[in-house]
Coordinates of N, CA, C and O in Angstrom, one line a residue:
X14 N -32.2 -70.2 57.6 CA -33.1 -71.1 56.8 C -32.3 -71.6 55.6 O -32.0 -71.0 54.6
X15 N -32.3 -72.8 56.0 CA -31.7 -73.8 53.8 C -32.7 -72.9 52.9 O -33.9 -72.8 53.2
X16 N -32.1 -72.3 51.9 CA -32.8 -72.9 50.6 C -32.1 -73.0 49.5 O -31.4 -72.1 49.1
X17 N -32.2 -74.1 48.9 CA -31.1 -75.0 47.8 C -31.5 -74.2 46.5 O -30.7 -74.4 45.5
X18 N -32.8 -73.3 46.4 CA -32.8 -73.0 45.5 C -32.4 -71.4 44.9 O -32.6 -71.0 43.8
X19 N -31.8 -70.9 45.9 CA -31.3 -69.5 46.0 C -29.8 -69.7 45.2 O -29.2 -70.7 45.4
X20 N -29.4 -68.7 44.6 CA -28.2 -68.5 44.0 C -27.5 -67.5 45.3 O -27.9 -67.2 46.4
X21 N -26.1 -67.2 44.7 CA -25.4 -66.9 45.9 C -25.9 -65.2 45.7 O -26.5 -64.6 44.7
X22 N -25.5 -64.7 47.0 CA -26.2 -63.1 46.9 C -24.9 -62.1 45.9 O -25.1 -60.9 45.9
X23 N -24.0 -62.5 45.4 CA -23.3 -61.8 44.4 C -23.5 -61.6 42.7 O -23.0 -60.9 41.9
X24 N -24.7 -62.8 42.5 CA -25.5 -62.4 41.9 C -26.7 -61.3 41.4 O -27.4 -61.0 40.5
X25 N -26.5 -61.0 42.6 CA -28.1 -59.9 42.8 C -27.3 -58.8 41.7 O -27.6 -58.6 40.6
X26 N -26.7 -58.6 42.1 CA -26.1 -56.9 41.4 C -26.1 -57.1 40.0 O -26.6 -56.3 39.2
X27 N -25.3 -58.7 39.6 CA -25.4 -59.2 38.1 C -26.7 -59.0 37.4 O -26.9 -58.4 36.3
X28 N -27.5 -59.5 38.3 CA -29.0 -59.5 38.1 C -29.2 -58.1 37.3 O -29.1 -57.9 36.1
X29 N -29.6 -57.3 38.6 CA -29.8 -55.7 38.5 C -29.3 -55.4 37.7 O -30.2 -54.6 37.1
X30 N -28.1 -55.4 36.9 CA -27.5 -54.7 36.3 C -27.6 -55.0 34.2 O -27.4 -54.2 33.3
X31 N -28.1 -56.5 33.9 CA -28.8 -57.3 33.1 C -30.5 -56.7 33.2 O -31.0 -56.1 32.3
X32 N -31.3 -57.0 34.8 CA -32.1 -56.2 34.1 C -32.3 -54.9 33.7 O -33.1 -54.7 32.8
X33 N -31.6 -53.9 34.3 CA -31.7 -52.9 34.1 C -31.2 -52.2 32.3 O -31.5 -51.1 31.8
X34 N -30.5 -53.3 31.8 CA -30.1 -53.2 30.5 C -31.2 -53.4 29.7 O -31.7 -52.4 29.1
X35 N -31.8 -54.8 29.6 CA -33.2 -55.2 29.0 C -34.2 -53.8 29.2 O -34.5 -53.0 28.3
X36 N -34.5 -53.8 30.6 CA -35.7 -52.3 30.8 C -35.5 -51.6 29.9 O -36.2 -51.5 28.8
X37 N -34.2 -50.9 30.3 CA -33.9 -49.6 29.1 C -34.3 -49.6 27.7 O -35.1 -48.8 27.2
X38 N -33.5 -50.8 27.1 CA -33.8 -51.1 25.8 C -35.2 -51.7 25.4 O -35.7 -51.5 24.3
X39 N -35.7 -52.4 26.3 CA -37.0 -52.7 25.9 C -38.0 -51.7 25.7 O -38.7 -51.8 24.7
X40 N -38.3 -50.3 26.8 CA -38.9 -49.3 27.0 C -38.3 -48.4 25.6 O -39.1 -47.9 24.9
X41 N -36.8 -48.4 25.4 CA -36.3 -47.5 24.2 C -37.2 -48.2 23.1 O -37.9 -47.4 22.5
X42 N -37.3 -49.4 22.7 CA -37.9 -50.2 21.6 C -38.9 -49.6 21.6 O -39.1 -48.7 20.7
X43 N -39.9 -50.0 22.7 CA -41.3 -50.1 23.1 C -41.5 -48.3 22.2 O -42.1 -48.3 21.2
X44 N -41.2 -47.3 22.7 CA -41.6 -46.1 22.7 C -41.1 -45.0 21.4 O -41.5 -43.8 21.2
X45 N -40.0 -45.9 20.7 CA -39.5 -45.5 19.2 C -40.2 -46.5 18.6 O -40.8 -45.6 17.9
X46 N -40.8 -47.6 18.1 CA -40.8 -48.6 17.3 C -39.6 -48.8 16.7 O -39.5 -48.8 15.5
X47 N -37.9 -48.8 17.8 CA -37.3 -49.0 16.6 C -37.2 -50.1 15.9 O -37.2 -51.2 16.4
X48 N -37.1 -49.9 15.2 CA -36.3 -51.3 13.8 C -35.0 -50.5 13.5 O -34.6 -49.3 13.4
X49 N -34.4 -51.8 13.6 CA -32.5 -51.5 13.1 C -32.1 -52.6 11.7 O -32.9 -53.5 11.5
X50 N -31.4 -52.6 11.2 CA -30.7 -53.8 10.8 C -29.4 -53.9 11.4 O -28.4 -54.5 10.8
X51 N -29.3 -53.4 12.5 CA -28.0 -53.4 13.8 C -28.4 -55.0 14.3 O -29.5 -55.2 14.8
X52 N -27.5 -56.1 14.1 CA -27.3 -57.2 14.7 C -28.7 -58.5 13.9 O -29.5 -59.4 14.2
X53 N -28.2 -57.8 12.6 CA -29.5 -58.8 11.3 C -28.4 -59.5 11.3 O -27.2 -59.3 11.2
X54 N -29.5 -61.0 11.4 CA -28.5 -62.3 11.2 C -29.5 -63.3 10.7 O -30.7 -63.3 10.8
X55 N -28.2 -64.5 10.1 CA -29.5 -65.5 10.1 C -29.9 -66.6 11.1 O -28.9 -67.1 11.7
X56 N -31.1 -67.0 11.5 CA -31.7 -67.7 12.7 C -32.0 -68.2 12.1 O -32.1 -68.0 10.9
X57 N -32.4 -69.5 12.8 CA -33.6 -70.8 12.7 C -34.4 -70.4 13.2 O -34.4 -70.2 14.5
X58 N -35.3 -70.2 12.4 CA -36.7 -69.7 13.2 C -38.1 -71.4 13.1 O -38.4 -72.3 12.2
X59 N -38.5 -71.1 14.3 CA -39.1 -72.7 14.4 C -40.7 -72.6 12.9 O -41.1 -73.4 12.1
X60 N -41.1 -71.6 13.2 CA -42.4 -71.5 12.3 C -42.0 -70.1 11.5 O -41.7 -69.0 12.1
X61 N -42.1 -70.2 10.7 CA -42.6 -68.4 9.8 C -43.2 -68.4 9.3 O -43.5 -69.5 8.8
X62 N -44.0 -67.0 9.0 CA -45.2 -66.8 8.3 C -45.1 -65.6 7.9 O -46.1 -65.2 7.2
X63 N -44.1 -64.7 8.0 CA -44.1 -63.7 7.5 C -44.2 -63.3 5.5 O -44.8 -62.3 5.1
X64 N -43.6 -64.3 4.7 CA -43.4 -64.0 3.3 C -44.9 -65.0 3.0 O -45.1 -66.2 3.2
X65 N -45.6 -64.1 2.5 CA -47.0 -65.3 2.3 C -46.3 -65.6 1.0 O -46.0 -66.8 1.2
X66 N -45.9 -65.3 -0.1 CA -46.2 -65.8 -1.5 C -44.7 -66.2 -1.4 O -44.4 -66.3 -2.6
X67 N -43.8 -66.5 -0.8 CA -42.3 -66.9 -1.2 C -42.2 -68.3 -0.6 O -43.2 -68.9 -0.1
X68 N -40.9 -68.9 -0.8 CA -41.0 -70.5 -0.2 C -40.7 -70.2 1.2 O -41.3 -70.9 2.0
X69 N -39.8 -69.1 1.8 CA -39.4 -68.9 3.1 C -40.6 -69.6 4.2 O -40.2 -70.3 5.2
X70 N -42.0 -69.5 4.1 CA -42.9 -69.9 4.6 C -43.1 -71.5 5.3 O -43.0 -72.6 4.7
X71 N -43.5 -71.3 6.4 CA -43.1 -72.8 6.8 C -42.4 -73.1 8.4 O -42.3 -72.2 9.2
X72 N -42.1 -74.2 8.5 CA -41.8 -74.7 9.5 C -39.9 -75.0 9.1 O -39.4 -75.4 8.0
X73 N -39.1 -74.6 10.6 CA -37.6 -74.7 10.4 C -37.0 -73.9 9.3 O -36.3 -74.6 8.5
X74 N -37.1 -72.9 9.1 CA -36.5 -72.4 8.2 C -35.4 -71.5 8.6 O -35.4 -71.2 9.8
X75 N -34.5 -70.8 7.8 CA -33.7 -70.2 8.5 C -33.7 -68.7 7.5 O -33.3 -68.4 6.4
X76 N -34.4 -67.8 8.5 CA -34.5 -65.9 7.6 C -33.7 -65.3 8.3 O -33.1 -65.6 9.4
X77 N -33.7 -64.2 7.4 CA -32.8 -62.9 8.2 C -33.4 -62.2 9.5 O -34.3 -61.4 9.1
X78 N -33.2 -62.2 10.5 CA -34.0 -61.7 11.2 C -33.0 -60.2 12.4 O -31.8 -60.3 12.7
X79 N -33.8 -58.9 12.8 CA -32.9 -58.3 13.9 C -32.9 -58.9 15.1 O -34.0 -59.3 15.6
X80 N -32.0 -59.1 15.4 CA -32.0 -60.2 17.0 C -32.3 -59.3 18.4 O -32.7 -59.7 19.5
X81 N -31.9 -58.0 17.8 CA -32.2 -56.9 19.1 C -33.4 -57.4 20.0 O -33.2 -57.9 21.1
X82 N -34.7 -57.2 19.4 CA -35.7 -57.4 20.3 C -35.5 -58.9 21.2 O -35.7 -59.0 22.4
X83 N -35.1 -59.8 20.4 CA -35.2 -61.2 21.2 C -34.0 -61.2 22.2 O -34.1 -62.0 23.1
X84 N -32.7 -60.4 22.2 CA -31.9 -60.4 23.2 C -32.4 -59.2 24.5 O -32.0 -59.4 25.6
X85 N -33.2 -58.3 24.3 CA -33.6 -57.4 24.9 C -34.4 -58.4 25.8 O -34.1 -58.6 27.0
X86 N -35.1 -58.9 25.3 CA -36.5 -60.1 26.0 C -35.3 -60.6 26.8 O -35.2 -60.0 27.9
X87 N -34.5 -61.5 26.4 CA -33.6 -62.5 27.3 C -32.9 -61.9 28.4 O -32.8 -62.4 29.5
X88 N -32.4 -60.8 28.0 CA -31.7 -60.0 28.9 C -33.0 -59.4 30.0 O -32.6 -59.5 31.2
X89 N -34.1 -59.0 30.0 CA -34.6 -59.2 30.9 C -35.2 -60.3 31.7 O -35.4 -60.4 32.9
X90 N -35.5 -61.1 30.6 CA -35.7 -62.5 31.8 C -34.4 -63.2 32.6 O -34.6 -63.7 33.7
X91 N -33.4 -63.2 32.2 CA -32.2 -63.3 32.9 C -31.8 -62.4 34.3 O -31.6 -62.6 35.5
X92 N -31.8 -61.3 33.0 CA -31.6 -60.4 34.8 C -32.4 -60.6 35.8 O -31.9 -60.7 36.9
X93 N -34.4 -60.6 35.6 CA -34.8 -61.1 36.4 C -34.8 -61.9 37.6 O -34.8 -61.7 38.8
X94 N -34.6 -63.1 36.6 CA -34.3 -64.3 37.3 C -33.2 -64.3 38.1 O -33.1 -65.1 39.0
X95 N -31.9 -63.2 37.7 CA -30.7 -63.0 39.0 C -31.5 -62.7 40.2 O -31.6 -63.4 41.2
X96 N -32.3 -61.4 39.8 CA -32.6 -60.6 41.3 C -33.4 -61.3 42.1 O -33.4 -61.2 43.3
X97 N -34.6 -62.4 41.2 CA -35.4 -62.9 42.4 C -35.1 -64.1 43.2 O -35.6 -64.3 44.3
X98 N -34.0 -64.9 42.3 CA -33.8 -66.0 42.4 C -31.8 -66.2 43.2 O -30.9 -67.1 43.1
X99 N -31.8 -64.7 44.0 CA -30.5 -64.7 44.4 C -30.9 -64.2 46.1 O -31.9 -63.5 46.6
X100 N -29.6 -64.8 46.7 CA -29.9 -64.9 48.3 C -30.0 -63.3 48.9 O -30.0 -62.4 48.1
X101 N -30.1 -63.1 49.9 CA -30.1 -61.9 50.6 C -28.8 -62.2 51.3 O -28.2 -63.3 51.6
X102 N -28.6 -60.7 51.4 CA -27.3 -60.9 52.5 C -27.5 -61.6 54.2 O -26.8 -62.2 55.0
X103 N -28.8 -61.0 54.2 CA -29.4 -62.3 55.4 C -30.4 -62.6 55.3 O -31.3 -61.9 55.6
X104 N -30.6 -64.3 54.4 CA -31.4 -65.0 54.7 C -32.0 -65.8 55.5 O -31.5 -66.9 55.7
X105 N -33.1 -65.3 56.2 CA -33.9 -65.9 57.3 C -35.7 -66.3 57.1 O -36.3 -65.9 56.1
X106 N -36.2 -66.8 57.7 CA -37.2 -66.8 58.0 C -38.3 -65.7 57.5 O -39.2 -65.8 56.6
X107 N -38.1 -64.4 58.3 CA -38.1 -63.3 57.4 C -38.4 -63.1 56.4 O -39.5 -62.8 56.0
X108 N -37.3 -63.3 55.8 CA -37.2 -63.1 54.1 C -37.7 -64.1 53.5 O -38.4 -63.8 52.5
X109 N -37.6 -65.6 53.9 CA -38.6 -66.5 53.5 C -40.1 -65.9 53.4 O -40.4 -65.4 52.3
X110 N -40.8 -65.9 54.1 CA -41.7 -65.4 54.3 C -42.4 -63.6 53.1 O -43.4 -63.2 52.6
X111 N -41.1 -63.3 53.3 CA -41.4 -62.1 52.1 C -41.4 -62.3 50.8 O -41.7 -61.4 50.0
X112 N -40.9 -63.8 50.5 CA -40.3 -64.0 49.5 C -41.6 -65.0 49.1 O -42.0 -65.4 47.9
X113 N -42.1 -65.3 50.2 CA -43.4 -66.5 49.4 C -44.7 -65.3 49.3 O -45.5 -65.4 48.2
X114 N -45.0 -64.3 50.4 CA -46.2 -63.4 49.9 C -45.7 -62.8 48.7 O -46.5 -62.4 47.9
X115 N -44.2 -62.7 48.6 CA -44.3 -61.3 46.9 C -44.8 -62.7 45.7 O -45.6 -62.4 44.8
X116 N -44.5 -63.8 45.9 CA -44.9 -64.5 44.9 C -46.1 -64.9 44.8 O -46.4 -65.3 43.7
X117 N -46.9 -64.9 45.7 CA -48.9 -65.2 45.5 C -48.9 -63.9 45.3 O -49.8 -63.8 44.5
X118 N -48.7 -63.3 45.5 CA -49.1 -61.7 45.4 C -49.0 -60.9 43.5 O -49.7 -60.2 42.7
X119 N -47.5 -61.5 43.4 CA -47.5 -61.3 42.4 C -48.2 -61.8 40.9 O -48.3 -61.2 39.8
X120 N -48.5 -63.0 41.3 CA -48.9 -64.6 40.7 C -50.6 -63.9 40.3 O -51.2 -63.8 39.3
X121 N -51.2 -63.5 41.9 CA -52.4 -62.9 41.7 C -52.8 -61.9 41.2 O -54.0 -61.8 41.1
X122 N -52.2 -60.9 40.8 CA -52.2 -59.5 40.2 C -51.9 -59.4 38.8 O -52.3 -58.5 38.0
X123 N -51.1 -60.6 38.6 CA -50.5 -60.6 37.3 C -52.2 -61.5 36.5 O -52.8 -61.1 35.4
X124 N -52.5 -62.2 37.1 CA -53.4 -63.1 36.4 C -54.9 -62.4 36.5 O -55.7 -62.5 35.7
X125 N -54.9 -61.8 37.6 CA -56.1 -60.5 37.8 C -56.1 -59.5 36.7 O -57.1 -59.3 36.0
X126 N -54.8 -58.9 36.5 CA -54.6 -57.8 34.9 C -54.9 -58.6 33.8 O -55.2 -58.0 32.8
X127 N -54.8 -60.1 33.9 CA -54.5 -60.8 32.2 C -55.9 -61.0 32.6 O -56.3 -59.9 32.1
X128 N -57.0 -61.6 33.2 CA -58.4 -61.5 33.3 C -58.9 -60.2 32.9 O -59.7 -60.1 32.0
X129 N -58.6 -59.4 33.2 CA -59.1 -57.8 32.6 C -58.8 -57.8 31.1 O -59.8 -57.7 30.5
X130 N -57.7 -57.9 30.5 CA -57.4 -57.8 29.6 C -58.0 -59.0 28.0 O -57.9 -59.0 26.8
X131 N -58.5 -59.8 29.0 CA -59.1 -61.0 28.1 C -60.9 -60.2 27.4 O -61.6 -60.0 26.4
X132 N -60.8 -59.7 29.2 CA -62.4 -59.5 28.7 C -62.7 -57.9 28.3 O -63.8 -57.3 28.1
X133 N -61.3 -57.2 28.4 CA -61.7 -55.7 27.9 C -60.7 -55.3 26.8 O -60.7 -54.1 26.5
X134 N -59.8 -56.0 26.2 CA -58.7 -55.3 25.2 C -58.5 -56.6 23.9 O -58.4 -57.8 24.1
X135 N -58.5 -56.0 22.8 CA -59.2 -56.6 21.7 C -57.9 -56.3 20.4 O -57.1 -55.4 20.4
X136 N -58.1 -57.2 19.7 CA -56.9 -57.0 18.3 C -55.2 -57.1 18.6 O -54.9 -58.2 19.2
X137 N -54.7 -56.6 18.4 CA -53.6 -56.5 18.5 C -52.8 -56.4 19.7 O -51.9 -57.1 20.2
X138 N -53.8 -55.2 19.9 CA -53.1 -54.7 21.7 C -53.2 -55.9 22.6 O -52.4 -56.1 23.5
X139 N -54.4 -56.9 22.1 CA -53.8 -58.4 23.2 C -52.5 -58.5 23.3 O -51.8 -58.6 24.3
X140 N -52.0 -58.6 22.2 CA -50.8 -59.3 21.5 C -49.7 -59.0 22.7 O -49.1 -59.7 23.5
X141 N -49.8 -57.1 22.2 CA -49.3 -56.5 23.0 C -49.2 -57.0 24.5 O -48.1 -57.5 24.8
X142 N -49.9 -56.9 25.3 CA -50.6 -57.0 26.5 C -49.9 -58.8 26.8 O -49.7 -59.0 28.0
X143 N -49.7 -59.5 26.3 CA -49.4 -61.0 26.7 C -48.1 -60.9 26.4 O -47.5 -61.8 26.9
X144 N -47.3 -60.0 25.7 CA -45.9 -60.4 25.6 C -45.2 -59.6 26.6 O -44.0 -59.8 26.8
X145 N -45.9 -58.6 27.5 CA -45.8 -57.7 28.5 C -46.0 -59.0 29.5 O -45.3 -59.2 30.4
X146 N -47.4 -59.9 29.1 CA -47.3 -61.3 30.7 C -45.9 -61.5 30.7 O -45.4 -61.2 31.8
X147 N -45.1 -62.0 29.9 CA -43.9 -62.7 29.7 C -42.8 -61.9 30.7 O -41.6 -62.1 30.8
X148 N -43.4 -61.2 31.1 CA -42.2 -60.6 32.1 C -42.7 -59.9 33.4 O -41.9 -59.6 34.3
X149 N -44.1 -59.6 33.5 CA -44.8 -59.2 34.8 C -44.8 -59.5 35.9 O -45.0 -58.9 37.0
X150 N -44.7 -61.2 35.2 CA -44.7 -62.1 37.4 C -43.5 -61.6 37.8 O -43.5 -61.0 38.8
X151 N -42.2 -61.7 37.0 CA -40.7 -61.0 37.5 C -40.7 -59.7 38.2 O -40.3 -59.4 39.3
X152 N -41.3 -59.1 37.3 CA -41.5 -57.4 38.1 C -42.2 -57.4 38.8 O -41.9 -56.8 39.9
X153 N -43.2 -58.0 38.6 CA -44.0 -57.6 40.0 C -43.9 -58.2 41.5 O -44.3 -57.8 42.5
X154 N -43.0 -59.4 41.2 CA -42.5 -59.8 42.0 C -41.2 -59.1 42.8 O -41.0 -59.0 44.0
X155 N -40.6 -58.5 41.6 CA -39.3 -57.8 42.4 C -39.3 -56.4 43.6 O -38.8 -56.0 44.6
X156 N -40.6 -55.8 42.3 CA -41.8 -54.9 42.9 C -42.0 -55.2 44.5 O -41.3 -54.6 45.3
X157 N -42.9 -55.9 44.8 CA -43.5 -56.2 45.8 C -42.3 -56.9 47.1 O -42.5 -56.7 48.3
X158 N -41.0 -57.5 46.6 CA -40.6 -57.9 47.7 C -39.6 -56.9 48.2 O -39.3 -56.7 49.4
X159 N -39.0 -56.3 47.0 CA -38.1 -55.1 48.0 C -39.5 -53.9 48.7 O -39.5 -53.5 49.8
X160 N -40.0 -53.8 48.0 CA -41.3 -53.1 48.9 C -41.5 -52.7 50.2 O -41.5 -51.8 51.0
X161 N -41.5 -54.9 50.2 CA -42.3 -55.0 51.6 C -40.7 -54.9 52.3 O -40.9 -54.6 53.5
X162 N -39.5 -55.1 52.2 CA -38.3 -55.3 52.5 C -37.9 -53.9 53.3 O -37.4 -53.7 54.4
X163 N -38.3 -53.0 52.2 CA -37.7 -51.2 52.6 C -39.2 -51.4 54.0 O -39.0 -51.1 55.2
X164 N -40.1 -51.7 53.7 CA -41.3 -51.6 54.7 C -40.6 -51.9 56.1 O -40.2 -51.3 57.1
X165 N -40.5 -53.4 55.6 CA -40.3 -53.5 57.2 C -38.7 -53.3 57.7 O -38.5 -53.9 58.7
X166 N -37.6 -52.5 57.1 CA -36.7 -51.6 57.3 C -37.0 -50.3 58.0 O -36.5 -49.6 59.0
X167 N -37.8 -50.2 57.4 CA -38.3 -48.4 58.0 C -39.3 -48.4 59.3 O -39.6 -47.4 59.9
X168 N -39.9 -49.7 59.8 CA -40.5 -49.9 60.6 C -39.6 -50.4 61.6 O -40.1 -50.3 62.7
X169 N -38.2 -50.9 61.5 CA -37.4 -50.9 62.3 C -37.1 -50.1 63.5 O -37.3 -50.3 64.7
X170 N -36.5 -48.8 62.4 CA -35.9 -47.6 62.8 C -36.4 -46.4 63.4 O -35.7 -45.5 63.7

Protein backbone atom coordinates (compact mmCIF):
# COMPACT_ATOMS: atom_id res chain seq x y z
CA UNK A 1 0.00 0.00 0.00
CA UNK A 2 1.33 3.94 -1.09
CA UNK A 3 1.34 6.15 1.63
CA UNK A 4 3.00 9.49 0.80
CA UNK A 5 2.52 10.43 4.13
CA UNK A 6 4.79 8.01 6.07
CA UNK A 7 8.33 8.89 6.77
CA UNK A 8 10.92 6.29 6.14
CA UNK A 9 10.94 3.35 8.85
CA UNK A 10 14.65 4.54 10.15
CA UNK A 11 13.03 7.10 11.75
CA UNK A 12 11.00 5.09 14.12
CA UNK A 13 14.01 4.45 16.53
CA UNK A 14 14.90 8.46 16.09
CA UNK A 15 11.42 8.81 17.12
CA UNK A 16 11.62 6.46 20.21
CA UNK A 17 14.57 7.57 21.28
CA UNK A 18 13.41 11.75 21.33
CA UNK A 19 10.32 10.48 22.84
CA UNK A 20 11.67 8.60 25.32
CA UNK A 21 13.93 11.66 26.35
CA UNK A 22 10.87 14.24 26.64
CA UNK A 23 8.85 11.32 28.87
CA UNK A 24 11.63 11.07 31.21
CA UNK A 25 12.18 14.67 31.61
CA UNK A 26 8.69 15.71 31.49
CA UNK A 27 7.53 12.99 34.28
CA UNK A 28 11.15 14.16 36.15
CA UNK A 29 9.60 17.87 35.86
CA UNK A 30 6.11 16.75 36.45
CA UNK A 31 6.93 14.95 39.90
CA UNK A 32 9.88 17.32 41.39
CA UNK A 33 8.38 20.78 40.38
CA UNK A 34 11.69 21.30 39.15
CA UNK A 35 12.70 24.89 38.46
CA UNK A 36 16.40 25.34 37.24
CA UNK A 37 17.96 28.40 35.94
CA UNK A 38 19.86 25.58 33.82
CA UNK A 39 19.34 26.88 30.13
CA UNK A 40 17.65 30.71 31.37
CA UNK A 41 17.71 32.69 28.37
CA UNK A 42 16.18 35.41 26.65
CA UNK A 43 12.93 34.67 24.40
CA UNK A 44 10.41 36.43 22.65
CA UNK A 45 7.63 35.61 24.40
CA UNK A 46 4.37 36.43 22.21
CA UNK A 47 2.09 37.76 25.38
CA UNK A 48 3.34 38.01 29.16
CA UNK A 49 1.72 38.55 32.11
CA UNK A 50 3.73 37.42 34.57
CA UNK A 51 5.28 41.08 36.25
CA UNK A 52 1.83 42.83 36.91
CA UNK A 53 3.43 46.19 38.19
CA UNK A 54 6.63 46.37 35.76
CA UNK A 55 6.72 47.45 31.97
CA UNK A 56 7.78 43.73 30.99
CA UNK A 57 3.93 43.23 30.70
CA UNK A 58 2.40 42.99 27.36
CA UNK A 59 2.50 41.75 24.06
CA UNK A 60 6.17 40.80 22.18
CA UNK A 61 8.33 41.21 24.66
CA UNK A 62 11.48 39.60 25.27
CA UNK A 63 12.07 38.04 29.36
CA UNK A 64 14.31 35.71 30.83
CA UNK A 65 12.74 32.68 30.72
CA UNK A 66 14.05 28.44 31.67
CA UNK A 67 13.60 26.92 28.27
CA UNK A 68 13.73 23.30 29.92
CA UNK A 69 10.07 22.84 30.11
CA UNK A 70 9.36 24.11 26.50
CA UNK A 71 12.12 21.89 25.01
CA UNK A 72 10.90 18.91 27.06
CA UNK A 73 7.23 19.61 25.42
CA UNK A 74 8.98 19.73 21.86
CA UNK A 75 11.02 16.87 22.31
CA UNK A 76 8.00 15.01 22.98
CA UNK A 77 5.93 16.16 20.27
CA UNK A 78 8.72 15.48 17.85
CA UNK A 79 9.56 12.23 19.02
CA UNK A 80 5.98 11.48 18.73
CA UNK A 81 5.41 12.43 15.64
CA UNK A 82 8.73 10.10 14.50
CA UNK A 83 7.03 7.00 15.95
CA UNK A 84 3.56 7.53 14.55
CA UNK A 85 4.23 9.22 11.51
CA UNK A 86 7.13 6.58 10.36
CA UNK A 87 6.71 3.45 8.07
CA UNK A 88 6.70 -0.08 9.38
CA UNK A 89 9.11 -2.45 8.19
CA UNK A 90 6.14 -3.99 6.37
CA UNK A 91 3.68 -1.76 5.32
CA UNK A 92 0.53 -3.23 4.15
CA UNK A 93 -3.02 -3.15 4.28
CA UNK A 94 -2.76 -4.54 7.63
CA UNK A 95 -1.11 -1.94 9.13
CA UNK A 96 -3.06 0.56 7.28
CA UNK A 97 -5.88 -0.52 8.82
CA UNK A 98 -4.28 -0.60 12.40
CA UNK A 99 -3.07 2.55 11.82
CA UNK A 100 -6.57 4.24 10.99
CA UNK A 101 -8.53 2.30 14.22
CA UNK A 102 -5.49 3.44 16.71
CA UNK A 103 -6.40 6.92 15.41
CA UNK A 104 -10.41 7.11 15.91
CA UNK A 105 -9.70 5.19 18.82
CA UNK A 106 -7.39 7.42 20.09
CA UNK A 107 -9.09 10.75 18.82
CA UNK A 108 -12.19 9.21 20.91
CA UNK A 109 -10.73 8.48 24.31
CA UNK A 110 -8.75 11.44 24.32
CA UNK A 111 -11.83 13.71 23.79
CA UNK A 112 -14.07 11.32 26.11
CA UNK A 113 -11.23 12.13 29.11
CA UNK A 114 -11.24 15.96 28.10
CA UNK A 115 -15.42 15.70 28.36
CA UNK A 116 -14.89 14.21 31.88
CA UNK A 117 -12.56 16.63 32.80
CA UNK A 118 -14.60 19.77 31.58
CA UNK A 119 -17.50 18.63 33.65
CA UNK A 120 -15.67 17.14 36.79
CA UNK A 121 -12.10 19.05 37.43
CA UNK A 122 -11.96 22.59 38.33
CA UNK A 123 -9.13 25.56 38.93
CA UNK A 124 -5.97 24.86 38.05
CA UNK A 125 -5.85 21.24 37.72
CA UNK A 126 -7.81 22.09 34.30
CA UNK A 127 -4.85 23.79 33.38
CA UNK A 128 -3.03 20.91 34.29
CA UNK A 129 -5.22 18.34 32.56
CA UNK A 130 -5.23 20.33 28.92
CA UNK A 131 -1.53 20.72 28.73
CA UNK A 132 -1.44 16.83 29.37
CA UNK A 133 -4.32 17.04 25.92
CA UNK A 134 -1.29 18.47 24.04
CA UNK A 135 0.28 15.25 23.97
CA UNK A 136 -2.38 12.37 24.62
CA UNK A 137 -3.74 11.80 20.95
CA UNK A 138 0.28 10.83 20.39
CA UNK A 139 0.29 8.37 23.23
CA UNK A 140 -2.53 7.07 22.97
CA UNK A 141 -2.17 6.55 19.69
CA UNK A 142 1.19 4.92 19.92
CA UNK A 143 -0.45 3.05 22.87
CA UNK A 144 -3.16 1.54 21.00
CA UNK A 145 -1.32 0.71 17.66
CA UNK A 146 1.73 -1.29 18.86
CA UNK A 147 -0.96 -2.92 21.15
CA UNK A 148 -3.08 -4.03 18.60
CA UNK A 149 0.36 -4.89 16.46
CA UNK A 150 1.91 -7.21 19.47
CA UNK A 151 -1.98 -8.58 19.41
CA UNK A 152 -2.20 -9.61 16.23
CA UNK A 153 1.66 -11.06 16.42
CA UNK A 154 0.77 -13.28 19.14
CA UNK A 155 -2.25 -14.40 17.43
CA UNK A 156 -0.05 -15.45 14.69
CA UNK A 157 2.07 -17.84 16.59
Amino acid sequence: MKTTYLLPHKYNTLGWIILGIGLTAGIFILLTDYESNFLTTKVLAAYNDEAIFTSSKGFFKIIENSIIDELTAIAIIIGGFLVVFSREKIEDEFISKLRSDSLIWAIVVNYGILVLAILFVFGLSFFDILVFNMFTPLLFFIFRFNFLKHKSRSHEE
